[in-house]
PDB file of C-alpha atoms and ligand atoms in Angstrom:
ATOM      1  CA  UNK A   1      12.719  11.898   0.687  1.00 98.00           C
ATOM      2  CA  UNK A   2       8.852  13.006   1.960  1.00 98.00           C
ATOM      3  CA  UNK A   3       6.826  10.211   1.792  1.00 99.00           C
ATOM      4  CA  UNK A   4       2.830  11.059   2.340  1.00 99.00           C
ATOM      5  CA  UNK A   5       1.083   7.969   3.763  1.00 99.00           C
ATOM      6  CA  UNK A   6      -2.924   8.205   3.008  1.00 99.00           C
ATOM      7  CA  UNK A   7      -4.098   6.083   5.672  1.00 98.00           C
ATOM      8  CA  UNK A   8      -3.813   5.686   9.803  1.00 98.00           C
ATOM      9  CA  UNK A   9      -4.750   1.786  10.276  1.00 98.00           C
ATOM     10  CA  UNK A  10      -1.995  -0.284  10.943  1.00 98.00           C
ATOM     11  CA  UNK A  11      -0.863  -0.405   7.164  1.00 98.00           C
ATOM     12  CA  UNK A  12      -0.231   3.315   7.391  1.00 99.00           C
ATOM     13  CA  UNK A  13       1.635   3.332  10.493  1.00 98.00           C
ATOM     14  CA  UNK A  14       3.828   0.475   9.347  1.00 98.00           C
ATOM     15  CA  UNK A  15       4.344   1.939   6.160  1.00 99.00           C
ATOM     16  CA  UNK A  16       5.242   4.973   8.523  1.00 98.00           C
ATOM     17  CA  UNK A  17       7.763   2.777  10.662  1.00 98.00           C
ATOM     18  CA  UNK A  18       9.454   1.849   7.942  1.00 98.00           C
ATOM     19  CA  UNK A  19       9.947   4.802   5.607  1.00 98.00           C
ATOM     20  CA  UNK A  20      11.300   6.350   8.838  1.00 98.00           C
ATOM     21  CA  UNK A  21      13.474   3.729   9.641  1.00 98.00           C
ATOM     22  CA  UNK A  22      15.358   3.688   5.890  1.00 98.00           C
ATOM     23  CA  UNK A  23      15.675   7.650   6.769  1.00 98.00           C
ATOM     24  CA  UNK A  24      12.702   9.351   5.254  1.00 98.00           C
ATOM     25  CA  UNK A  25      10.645  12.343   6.612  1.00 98.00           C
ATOM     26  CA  UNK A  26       7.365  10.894   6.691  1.00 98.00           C
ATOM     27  CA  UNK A  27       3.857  12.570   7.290  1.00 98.00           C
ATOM     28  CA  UNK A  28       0.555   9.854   7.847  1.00 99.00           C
ATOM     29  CA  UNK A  29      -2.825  11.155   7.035  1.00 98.00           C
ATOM     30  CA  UNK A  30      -6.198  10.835   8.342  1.00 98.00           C
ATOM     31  CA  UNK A  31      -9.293  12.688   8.342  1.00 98.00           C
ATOM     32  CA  UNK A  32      -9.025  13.523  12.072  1.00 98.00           C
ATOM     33  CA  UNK A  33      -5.433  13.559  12.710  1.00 98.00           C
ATOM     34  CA  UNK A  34      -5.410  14.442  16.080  1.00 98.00           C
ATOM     35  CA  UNK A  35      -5.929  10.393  16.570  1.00 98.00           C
ATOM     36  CA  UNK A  36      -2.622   9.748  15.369  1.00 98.00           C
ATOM     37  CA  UNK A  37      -0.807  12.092  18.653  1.00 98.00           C
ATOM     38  CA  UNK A  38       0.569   8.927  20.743  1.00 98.00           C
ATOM     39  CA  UNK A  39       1.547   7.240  17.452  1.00 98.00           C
ATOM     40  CA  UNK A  40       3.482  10.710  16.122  1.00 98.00           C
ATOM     41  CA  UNK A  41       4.941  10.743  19.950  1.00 98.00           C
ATOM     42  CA  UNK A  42       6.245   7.216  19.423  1.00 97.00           C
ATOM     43  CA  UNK A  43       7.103   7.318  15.961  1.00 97.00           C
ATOM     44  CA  UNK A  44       9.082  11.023  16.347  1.00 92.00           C
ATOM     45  CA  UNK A  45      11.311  12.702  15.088  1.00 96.00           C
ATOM     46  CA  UNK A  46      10.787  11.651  11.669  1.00 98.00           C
ATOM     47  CA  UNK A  47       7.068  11.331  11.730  1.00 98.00           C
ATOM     48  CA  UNK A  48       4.027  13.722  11.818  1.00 98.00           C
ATOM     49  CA  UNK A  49       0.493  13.380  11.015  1.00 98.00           C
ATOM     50  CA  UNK A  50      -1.642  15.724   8.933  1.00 98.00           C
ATOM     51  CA  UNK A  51      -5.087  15.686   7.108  1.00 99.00           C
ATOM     52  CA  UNK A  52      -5.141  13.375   4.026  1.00 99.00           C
ATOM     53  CA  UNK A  53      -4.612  17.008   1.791  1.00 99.00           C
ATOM     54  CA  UNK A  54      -1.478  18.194   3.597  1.00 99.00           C
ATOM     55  CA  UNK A  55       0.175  14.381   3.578  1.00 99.00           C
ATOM     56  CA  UNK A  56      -0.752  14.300  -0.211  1.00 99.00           C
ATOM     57  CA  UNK A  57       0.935  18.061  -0.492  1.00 98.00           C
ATOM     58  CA  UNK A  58       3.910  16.828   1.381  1.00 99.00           C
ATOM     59  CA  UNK A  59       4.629  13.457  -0.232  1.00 98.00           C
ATOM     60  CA  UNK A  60       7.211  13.546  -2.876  1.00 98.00           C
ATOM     61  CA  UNK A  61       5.982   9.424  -2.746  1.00 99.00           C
ATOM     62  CA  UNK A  62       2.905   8.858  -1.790  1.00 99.00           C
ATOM     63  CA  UNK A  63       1.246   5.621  -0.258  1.00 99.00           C
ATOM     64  CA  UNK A  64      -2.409   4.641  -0.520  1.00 99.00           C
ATOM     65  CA  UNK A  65      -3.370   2.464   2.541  1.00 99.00           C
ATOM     66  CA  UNK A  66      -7.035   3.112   2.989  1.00 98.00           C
ATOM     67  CA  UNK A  67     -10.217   1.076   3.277  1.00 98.00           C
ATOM     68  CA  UNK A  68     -10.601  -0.524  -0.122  1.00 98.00           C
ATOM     69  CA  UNK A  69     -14.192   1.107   0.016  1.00 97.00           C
ATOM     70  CA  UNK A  70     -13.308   4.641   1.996  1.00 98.00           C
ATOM     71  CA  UNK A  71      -9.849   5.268  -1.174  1.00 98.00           C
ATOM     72  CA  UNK A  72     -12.121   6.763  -3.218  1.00 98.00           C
ATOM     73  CA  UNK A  73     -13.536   9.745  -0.772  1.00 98.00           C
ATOM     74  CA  UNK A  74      -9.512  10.004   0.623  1.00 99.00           C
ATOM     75  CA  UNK A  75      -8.207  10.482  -2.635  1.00 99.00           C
ATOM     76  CA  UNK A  76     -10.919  13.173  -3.259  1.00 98.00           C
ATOM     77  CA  UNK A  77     -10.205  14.701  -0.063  1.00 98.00           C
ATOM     78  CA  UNK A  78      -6.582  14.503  -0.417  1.00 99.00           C
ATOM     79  CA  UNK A  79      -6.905  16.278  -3.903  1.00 99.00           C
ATOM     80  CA  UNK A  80      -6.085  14.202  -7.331  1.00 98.00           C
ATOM     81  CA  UNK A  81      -4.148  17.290  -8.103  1.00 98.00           C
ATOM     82  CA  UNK A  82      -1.553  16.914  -5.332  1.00 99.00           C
ATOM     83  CA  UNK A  83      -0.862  12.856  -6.904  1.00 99.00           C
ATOM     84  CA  UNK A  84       0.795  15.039 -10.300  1.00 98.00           C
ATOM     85  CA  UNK A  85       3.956  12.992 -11.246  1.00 98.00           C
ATOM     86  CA  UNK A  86       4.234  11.086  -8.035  1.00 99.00           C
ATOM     87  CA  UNK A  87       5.437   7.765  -8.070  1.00 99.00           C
ATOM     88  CA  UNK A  88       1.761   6.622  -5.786  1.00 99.00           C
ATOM     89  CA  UNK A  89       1.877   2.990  -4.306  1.00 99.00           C
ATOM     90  CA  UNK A  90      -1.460   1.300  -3.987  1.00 99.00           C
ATOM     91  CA  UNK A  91      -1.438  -0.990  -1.515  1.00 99.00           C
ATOM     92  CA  UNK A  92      -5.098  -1.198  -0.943  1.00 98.00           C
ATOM     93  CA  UNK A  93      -7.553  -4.304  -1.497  1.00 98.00           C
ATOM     94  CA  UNK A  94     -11.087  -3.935  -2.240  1.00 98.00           C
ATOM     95  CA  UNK A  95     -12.085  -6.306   0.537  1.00 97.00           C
ATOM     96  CA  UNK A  96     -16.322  -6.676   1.247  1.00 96.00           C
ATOM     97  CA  UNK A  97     -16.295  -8.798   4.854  1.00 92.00           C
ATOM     98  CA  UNK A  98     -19.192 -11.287   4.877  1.00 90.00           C
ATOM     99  CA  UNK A  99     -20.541 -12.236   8.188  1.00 93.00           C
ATOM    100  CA  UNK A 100     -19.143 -15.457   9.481  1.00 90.00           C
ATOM    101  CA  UNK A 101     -16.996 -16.444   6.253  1.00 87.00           C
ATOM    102  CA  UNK A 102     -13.678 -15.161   4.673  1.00 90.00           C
ATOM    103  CA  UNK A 103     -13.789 -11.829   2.997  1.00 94.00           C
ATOM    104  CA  UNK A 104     -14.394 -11.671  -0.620  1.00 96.00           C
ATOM    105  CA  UNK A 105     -13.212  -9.189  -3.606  1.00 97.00           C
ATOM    106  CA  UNK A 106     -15.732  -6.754  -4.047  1.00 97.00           C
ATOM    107  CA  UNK A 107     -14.098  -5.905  -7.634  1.00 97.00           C
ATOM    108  CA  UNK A 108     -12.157  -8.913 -10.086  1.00 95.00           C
ATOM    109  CA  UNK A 109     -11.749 -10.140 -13.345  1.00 93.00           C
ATOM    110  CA  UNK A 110     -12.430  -7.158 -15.536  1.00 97.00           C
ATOM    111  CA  UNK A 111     -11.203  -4.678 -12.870  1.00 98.00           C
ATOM    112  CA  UNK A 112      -9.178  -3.431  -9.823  1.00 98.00           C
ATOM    113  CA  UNK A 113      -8.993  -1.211  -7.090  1.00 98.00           C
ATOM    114  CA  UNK A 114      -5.335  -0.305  -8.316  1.00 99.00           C
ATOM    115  CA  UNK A 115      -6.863   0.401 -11.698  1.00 99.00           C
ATOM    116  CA  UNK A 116      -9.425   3.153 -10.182  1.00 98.00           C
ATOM    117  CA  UNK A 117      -6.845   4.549  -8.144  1.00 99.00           C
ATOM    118  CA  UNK A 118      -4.881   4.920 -11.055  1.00 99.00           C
ATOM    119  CA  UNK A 119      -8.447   6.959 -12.836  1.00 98.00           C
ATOM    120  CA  UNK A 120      -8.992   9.026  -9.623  1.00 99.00           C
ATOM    121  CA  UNK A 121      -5.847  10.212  -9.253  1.00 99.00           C
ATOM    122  CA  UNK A 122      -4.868  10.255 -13.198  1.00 98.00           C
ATOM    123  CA  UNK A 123      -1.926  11.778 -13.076  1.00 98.00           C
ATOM    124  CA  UNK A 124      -0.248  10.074 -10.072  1.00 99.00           C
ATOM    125  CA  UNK A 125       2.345   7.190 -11.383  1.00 98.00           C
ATOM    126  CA  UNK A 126       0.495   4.553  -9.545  1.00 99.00           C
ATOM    127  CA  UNK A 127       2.151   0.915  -8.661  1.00 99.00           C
ATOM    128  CA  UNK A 128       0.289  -1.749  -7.064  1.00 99.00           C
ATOM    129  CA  UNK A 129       2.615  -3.089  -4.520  1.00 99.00           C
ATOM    130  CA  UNK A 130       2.226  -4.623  -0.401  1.00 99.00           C
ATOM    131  CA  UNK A 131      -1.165  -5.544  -0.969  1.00 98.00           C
ATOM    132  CA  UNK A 132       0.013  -9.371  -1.017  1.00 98.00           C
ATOM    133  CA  UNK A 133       1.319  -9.744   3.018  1.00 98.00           C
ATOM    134  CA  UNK A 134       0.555  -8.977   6.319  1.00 98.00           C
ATOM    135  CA  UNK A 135       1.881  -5.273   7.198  1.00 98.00           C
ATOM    136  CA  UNK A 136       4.069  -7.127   9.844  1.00 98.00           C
ATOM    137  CA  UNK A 137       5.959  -8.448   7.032  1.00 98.00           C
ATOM    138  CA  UNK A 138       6.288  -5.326   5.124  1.00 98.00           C
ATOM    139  CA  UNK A 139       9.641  -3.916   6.718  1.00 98.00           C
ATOM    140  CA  UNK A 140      12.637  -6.749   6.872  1.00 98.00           C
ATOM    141  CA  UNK A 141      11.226  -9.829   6.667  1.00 98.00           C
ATOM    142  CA  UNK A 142      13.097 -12.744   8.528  1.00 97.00           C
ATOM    143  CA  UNK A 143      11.511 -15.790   6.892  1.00 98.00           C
ATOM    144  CA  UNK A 144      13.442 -19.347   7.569  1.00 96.00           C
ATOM    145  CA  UNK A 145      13.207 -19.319   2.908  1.00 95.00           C
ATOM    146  CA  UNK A 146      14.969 -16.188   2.490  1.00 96.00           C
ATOM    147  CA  UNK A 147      13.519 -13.141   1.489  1.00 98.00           C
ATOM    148  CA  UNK A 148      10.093 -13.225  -0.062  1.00 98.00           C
ATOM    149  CA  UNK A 149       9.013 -11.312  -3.038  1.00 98.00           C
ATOM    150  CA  UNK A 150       6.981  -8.911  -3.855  1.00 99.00           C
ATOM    151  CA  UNK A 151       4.804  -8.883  -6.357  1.00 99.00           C
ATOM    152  CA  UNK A 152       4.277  -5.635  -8.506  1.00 99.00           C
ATOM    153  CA  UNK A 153       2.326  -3.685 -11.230  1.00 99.00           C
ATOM    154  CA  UNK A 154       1.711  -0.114 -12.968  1.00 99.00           C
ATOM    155  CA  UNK A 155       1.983   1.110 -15.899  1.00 98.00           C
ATOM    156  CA  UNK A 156       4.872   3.459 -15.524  1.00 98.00           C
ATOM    157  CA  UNK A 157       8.341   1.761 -16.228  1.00 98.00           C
ATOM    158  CA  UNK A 158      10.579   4.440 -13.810  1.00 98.00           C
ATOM    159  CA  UNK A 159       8.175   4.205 -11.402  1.00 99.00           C
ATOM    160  CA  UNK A 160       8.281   0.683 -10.959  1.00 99.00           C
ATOM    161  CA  UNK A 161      11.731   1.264 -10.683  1.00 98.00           C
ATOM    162  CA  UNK A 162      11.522   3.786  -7.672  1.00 98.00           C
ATOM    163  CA  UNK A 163       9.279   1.399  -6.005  1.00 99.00           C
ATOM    164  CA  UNK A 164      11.647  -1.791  -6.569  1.00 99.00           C
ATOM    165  CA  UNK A 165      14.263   0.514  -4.794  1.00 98.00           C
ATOM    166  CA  UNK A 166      11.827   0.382  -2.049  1.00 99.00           C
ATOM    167  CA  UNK A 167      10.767  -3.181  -1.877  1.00 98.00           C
ATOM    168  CA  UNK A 168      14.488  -4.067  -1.416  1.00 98.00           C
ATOM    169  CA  UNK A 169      15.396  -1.514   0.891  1.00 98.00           C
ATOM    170  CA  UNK A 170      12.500  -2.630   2.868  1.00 98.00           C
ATOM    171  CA  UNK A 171      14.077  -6.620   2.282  1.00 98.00           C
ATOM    172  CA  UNK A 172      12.152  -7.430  -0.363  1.00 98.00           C
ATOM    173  CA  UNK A 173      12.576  -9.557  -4.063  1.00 98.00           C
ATOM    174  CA  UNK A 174      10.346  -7.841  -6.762  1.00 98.00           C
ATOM    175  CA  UNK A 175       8.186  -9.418  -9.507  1.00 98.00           C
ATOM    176  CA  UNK A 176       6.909  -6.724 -12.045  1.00 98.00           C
ATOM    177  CA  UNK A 177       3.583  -8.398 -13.695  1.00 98.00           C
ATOM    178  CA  UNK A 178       3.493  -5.348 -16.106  1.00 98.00           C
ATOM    179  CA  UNK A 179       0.595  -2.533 -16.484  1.00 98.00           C
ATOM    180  CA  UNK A 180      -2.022  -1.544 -13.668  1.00 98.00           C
ATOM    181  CA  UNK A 181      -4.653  -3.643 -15.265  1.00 98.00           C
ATOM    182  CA  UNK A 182      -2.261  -6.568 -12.909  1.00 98.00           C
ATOM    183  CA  UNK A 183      -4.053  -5.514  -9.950  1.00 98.00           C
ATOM    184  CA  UNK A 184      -6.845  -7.505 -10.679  1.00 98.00           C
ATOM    185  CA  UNK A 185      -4.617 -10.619  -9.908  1.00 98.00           C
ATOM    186  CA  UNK A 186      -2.298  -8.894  -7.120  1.00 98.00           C
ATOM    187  CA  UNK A 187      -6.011  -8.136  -5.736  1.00 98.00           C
ATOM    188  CA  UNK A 188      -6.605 -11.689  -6.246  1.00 98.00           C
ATOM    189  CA  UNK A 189      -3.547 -12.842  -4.770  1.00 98.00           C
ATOM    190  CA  UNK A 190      -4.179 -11.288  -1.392  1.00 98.00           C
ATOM    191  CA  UNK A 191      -7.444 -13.267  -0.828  1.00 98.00           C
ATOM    192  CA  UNK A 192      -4.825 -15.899  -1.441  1.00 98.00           C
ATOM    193  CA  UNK A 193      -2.768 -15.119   1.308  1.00 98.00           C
ATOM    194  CA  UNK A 194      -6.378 -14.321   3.677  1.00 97.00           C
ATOM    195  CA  UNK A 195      -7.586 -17.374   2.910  1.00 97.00           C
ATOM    196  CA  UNK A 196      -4.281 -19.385   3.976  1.00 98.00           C
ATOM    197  CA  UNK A 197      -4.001 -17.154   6.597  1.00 98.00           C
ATOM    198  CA  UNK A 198      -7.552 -18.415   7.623  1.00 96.00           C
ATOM    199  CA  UNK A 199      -6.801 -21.782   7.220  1.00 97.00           C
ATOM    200  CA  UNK A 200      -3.696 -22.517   8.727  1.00 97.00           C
ATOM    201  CA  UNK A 201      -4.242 -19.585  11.661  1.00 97.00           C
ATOM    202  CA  UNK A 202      -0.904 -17.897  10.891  1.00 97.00           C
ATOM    203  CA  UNK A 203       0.045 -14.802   8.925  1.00 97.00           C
ATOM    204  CA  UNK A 204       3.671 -14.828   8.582  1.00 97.00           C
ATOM    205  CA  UNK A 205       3.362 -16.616   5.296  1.00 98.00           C
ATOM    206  CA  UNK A 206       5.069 -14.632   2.298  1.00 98.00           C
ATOM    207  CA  UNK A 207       4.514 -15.264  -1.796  1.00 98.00           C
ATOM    208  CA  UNK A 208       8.030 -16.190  -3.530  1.00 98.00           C
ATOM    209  CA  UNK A 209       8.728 -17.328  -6.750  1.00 98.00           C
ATOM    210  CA  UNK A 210      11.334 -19.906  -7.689  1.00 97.00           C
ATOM    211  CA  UNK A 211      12.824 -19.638 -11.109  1.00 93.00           C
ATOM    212  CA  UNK A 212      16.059 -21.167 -12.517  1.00 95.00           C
TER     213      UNK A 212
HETATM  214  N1  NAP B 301      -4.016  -5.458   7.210  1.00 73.70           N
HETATM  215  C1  NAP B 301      -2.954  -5.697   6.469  1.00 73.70           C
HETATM  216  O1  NAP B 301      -1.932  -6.216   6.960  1.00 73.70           O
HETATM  217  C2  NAP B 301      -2.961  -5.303   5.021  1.00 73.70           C
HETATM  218  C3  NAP B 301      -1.873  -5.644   4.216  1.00 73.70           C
HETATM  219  C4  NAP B 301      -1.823  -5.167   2.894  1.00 73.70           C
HETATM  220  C5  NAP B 301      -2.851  -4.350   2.419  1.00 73.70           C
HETATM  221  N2  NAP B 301      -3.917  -4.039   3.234  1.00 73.70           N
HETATM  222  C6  NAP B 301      -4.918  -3.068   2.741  1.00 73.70           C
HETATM  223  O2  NAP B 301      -4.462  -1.792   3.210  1.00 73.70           O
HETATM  224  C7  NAP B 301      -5.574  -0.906   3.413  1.00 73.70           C
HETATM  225  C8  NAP B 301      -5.504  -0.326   4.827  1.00 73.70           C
HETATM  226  O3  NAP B 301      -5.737  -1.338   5.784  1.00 73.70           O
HETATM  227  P1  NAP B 301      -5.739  -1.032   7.367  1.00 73.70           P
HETATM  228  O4  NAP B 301      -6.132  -2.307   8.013  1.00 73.70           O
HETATM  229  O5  NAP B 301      -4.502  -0.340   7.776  1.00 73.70           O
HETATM  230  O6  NAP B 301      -6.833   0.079   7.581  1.00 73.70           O
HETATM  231  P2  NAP B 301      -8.375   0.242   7.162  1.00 73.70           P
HETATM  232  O7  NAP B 301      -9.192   0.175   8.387  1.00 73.70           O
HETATM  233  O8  NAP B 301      -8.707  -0.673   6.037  1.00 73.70           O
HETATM  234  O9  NAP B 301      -8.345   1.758   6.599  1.00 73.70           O
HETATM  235  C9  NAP B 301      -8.129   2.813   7.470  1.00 73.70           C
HETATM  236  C10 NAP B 301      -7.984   4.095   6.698  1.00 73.70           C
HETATM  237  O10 NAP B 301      -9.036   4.231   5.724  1.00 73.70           O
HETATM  238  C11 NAP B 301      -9.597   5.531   5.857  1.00 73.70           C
HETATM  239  N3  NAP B 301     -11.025   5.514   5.509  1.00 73.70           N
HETATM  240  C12 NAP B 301     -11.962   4.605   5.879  1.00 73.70           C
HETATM  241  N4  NAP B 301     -13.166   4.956   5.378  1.00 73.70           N
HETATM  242  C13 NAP B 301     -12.974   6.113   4.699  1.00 73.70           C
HETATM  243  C14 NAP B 301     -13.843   6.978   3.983  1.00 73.70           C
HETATM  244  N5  NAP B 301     -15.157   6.723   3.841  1.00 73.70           N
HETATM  245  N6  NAP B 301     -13.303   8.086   3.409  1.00 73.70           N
HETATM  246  C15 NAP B 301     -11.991   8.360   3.530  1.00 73.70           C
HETATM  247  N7  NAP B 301     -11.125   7.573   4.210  1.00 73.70           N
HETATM  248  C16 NAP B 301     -11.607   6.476   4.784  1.00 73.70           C
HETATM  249  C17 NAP B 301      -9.451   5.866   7.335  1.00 73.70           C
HETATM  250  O11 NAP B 301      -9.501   7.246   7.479  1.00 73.70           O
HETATM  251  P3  NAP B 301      -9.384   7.960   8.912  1.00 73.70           P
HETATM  252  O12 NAP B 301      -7.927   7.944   9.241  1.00 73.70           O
HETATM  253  O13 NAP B 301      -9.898   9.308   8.657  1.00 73.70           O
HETATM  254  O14 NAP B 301     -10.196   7.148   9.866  1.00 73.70           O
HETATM  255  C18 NAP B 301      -8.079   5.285   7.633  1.00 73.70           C
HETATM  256  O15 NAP B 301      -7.077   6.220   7.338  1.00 73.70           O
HETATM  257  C19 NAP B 301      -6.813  -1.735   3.132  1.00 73.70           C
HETATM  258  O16 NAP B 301      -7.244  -1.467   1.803  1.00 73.70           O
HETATM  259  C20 NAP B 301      -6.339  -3.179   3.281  1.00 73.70           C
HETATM  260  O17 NAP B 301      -7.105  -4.096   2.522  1.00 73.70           O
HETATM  261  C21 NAP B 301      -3.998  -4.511   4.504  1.00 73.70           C
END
């Protein structure tokens, strides 16, 4: 499968990593792709970089891993028209850093970042999903409590299916909360994960849920 990954900061390239390691031809967009030659070099054969239009045009999936603030200018870039039918996962947070304290969400409660990816790219089958963990976790977790899960949402039911194929591929449980208007708690979620993160000065920490 092509998989187009919007998005060279290190959730792109480990998004990159491990698309390429399950097999997939991946290309990993930027606005000045050039940047991304020693990663390509390291990451070859099965990776290349392009500009945030030819990843989009290349992804059969495509992966948003941009600057919560910077998604909305990529997805322009990359061309809402190039998102038609794809299965799209959102793994962005609308993060606004405050000097000397914890991040907050910019957007909550009566709206998401998933949910305006979902307008500004409307006919992309967008699913929230890896916004809740560390990118380090993302491929094969090895966590002493088993595989964690990860915690999904979008409003497409086969899509959310293609993505779950994913999540476990990549070692991962899968909670679907339902439709996209989830992300406002996914969104929520991460800051829980920052803020432990913060706390506890350790990011190998995971969300799982127990159930009988
Ligand atoms: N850090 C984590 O482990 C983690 C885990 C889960 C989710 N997330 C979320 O994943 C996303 C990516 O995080 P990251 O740390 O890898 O990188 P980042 O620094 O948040 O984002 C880098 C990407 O955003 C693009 N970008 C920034 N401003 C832009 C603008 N004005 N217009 C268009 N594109 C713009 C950059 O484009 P160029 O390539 O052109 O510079 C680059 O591709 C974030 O939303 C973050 O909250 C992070």
């Amino acid at each position: 499968m092509n998989v187009g990954i919007l998005g060279s900061g290190v959730v792109g390239k480990s998004f990159a990593r491990a698309f390429a390691a399950t097999g997939n031809d991946v290309k990993i967009g930027s606005r000045t792709p050039e940047q991304l030659n020693d990663f390509v070099t390291e990451a070859a054969p099965r990776v290349t970089a392009g500009t945030f239009t030819e990843t989009a045009r290349f992804g059969e999936v495509i992966v948003v891993a941009t600057l919560g603030t910077g998604t909305e200018e990529a997805i322009r870039i990359a061309g809402p028209e190039n998102f038609t039918r794809k299965v799209t996962i959102d793994a962005t947070n609308p993060l606004e850093l405050t000097p000397g304290g914890p991040p907050k969400l910019a957007i909550g409660h009566t709206g998401s970042l998933g949910e305006r990816v979902q307008r500004w790219a409307p006919n992309a089958r967008v699913v929230k999903a890896f916004n809740t963990v560390g990118n380090t976790l993302f491929y094969r977790p090895q966590l002493p409590g088993g595989p964690p899960d990860m915690f999904i949402c979008g409003n497409e039911p086969a899509a959310k299916i293609a993505v779950s194929r994913i999540c476990s591929e990549f070692g991962w449980g899968v909670i679907d909360i339902g439709g996209i208007e989830g992300a406002r708690y996914l969104e929520a979620m991460c800051m829980t994960w920052v803020l432990h993160g913060i706390l506890s000065g350790g990011w190998s920490h995971a969300f799982k849920m127990l159930r009988k």
